[in-house]
Coordinates of N, CA and C in Angstrom, one line a residue:
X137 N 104.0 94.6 103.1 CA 103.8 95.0 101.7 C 105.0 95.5 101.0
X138 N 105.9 96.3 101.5 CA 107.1 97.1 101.5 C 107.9 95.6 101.3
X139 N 108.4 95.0 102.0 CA 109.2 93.8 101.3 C 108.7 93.2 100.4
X140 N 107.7 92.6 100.0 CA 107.0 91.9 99.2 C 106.9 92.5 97.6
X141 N 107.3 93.6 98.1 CA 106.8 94.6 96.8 C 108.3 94.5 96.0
X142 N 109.1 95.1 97.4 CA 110.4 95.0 96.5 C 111.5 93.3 96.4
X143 N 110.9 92.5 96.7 CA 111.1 91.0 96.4 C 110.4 90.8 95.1
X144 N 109.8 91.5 94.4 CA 109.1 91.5 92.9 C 108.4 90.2 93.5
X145 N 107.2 90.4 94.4 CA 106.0 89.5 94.6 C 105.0 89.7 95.1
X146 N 104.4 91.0 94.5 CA 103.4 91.6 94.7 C 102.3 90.9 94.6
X147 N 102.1 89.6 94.1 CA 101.2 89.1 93.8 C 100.5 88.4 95.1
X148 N 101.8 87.8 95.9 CA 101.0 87.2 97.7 C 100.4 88.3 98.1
X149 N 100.0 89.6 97.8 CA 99.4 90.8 98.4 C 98.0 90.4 97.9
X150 N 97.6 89.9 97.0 CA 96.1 89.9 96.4 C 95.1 89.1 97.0
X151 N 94.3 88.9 97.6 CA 93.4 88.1 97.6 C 93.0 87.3 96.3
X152 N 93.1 86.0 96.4 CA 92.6 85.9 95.2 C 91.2 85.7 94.5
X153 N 90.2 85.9 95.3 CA 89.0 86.4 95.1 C 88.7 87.8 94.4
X154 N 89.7 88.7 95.0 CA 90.0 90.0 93.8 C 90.7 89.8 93.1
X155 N 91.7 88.9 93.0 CA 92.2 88.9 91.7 C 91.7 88.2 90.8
X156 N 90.8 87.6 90.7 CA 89.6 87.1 89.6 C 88.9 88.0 89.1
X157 N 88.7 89.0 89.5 CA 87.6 89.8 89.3 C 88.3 91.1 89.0
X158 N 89.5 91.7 88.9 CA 90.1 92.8 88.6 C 90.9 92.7 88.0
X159 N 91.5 93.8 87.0 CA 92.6 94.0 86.4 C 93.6 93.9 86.8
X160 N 94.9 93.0 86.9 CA 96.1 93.1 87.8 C 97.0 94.3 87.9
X161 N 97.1 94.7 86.6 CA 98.1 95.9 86.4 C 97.1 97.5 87.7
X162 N 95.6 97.2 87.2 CA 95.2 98.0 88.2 C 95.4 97.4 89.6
X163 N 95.4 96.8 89.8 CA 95.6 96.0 91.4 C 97.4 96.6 91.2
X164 N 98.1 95.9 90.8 CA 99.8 97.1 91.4 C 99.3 98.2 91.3
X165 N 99.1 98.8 90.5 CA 99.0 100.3 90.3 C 98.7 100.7 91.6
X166 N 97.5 100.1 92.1 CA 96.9 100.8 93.6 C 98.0 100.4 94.4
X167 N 98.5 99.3 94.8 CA 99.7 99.2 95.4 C 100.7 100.0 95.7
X168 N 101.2 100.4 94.6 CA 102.4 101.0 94.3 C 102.1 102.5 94.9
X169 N 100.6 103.2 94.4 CA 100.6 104.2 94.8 C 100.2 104.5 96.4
X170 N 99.8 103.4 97.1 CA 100.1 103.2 98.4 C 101.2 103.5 98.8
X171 N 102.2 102.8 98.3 CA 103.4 102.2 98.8 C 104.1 104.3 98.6
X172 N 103.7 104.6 97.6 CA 104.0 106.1 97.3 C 103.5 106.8 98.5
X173 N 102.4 106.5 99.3 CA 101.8 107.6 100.2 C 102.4 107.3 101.1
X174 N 103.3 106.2 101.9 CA 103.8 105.7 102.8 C 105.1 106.2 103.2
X175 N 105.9 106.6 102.4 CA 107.2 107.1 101.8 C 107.5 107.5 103.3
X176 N 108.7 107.5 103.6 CA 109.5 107.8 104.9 C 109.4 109.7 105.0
X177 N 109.9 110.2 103.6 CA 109.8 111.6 103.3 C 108.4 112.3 103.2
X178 N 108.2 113.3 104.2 CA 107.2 113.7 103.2 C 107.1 114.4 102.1
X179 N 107.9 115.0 101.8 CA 108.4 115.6 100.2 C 108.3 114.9 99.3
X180 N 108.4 113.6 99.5 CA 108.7 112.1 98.4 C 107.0 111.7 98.4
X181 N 106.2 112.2 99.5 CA 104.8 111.5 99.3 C 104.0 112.6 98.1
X182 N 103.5 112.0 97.7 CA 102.3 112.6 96.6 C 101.2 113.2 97.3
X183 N 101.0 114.2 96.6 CA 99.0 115.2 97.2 C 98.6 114.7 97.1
X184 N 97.2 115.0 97.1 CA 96.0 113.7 96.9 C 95.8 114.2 95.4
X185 N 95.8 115.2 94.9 CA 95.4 115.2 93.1 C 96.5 114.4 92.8
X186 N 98.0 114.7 93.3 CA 98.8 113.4 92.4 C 98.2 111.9 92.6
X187 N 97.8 111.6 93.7 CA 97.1 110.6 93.6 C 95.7 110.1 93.1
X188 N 94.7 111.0 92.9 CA 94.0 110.7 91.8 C 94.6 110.4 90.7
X189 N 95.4 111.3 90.2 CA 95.9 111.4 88.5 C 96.7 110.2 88.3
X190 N 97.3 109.5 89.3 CA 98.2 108.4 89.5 C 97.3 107.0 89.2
X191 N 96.1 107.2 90.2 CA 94.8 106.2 90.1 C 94.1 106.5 88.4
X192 N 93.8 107.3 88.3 CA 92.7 107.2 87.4 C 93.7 107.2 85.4
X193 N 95.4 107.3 85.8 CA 96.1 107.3 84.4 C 96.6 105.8 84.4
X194 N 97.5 105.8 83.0 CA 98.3 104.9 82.5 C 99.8 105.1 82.8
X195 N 100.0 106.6 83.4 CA 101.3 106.8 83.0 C 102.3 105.9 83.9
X196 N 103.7 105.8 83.9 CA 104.8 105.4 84.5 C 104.6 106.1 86.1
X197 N 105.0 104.9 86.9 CA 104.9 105.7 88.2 C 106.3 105.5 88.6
X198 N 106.6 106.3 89.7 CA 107.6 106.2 90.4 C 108.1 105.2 91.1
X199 N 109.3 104.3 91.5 CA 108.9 103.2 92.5 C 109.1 104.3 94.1
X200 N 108.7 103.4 94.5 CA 108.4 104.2 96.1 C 109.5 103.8 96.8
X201 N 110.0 104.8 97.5 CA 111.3 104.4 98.5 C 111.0 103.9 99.8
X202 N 111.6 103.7 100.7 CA 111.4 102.7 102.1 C 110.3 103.6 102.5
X203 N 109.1 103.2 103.6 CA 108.1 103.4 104.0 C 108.9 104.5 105.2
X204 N 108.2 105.3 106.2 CA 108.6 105.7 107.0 C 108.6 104.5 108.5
X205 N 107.3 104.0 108.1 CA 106.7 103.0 109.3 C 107.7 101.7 109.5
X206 N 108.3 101.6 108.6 CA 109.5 100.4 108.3 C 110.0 99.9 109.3
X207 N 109.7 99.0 110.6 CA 110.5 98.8 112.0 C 111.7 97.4 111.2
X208 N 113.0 97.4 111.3 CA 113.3 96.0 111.2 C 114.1 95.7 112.7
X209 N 113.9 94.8 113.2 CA 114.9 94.1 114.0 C 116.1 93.4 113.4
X210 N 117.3 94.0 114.5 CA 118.7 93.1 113.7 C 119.2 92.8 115.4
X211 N 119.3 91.1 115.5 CA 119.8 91.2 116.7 C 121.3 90.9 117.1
X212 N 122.6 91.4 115.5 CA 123.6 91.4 115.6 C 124.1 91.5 116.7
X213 N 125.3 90.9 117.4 CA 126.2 91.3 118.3 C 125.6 90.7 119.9
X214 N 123.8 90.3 119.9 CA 123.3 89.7 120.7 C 123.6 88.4 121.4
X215 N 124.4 88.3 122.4 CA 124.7 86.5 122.2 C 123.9 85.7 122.6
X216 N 122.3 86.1 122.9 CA 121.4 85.2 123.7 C 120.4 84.9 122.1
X217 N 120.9 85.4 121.2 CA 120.0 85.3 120.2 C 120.6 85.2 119.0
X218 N 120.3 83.9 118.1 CA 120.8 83.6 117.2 C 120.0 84.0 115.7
X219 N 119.1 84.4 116.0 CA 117.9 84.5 114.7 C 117.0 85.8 115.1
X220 N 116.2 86.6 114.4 CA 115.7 87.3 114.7 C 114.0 87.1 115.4
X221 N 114.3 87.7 116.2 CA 112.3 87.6 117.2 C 111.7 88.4 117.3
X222 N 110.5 88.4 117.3 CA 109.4 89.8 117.2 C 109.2 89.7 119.0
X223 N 108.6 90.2 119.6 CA 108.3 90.6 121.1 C 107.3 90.0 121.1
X224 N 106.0 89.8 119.9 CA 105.0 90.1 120.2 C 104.7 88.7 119.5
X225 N 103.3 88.1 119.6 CA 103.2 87.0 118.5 C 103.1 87.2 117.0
X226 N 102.0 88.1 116.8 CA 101.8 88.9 115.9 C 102.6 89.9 115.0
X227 N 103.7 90.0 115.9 CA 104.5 91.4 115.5 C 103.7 92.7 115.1
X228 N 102.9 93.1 116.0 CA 101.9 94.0 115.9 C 102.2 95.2 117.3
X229 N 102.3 95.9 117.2 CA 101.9 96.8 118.6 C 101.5 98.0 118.5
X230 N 101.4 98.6 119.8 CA 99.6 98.8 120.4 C 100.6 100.2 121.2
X231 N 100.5 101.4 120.8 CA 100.9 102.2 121.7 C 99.5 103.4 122.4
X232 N 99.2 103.7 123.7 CA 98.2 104.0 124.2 C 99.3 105.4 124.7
X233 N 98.2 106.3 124.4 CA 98.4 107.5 124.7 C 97.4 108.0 126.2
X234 N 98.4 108.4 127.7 CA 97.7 109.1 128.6 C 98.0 110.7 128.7
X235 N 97.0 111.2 129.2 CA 97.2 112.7 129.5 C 97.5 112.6 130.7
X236 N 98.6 113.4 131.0 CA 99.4 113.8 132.4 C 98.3 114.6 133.2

């Protein structure tokens, strides 16, 4: 969502089943203010009243800065690898917590 957002193509985010049926500017709006709760800082994240007030107004929002969760792979300087690869298919992973 974080690249897509800032590639100004928020729009591949919609379903477009919801986007027939909802306001678009409210569809970013909720985005955006996601993308605000996400924020790498927590200083830079919003309370949850700012986030009501953010949801339920018209005003100007903030854009949001890089997410905290943001993994990128760079496999510069690698010589077995010419292009970038996820580990996984999905690029999804799974970390399991044991007690010692």
């Amino acid at each position: 969502a974080w690249r897509v957002w800032n590639q100004e193509m928020a729009l591949e985010l919609i379903d477009t089943l919801v986007e027939d049926s909802c306001s678009l500017p409210e569809i970013f709006r909720c985005i955006q203010v996601g993308l605000l709760c996400v924020q790498q800082l927590p200083d830079d994240r919003p309370n949850m009243l700012s986030v009501v007030m953010m949801l339920s107004g018209e005003s100007a929002l903030p854009q949001p800065k890089q997410p905290g969760f943001l993994i990128e792979v760079h496999n510069e300087g690698h010589p077995s690898s010419s292009k970038n690869e996820s580990c996984s298919a999905n690029e999804m992973t799974v970390t399991l917590l044991e007690a010692r």
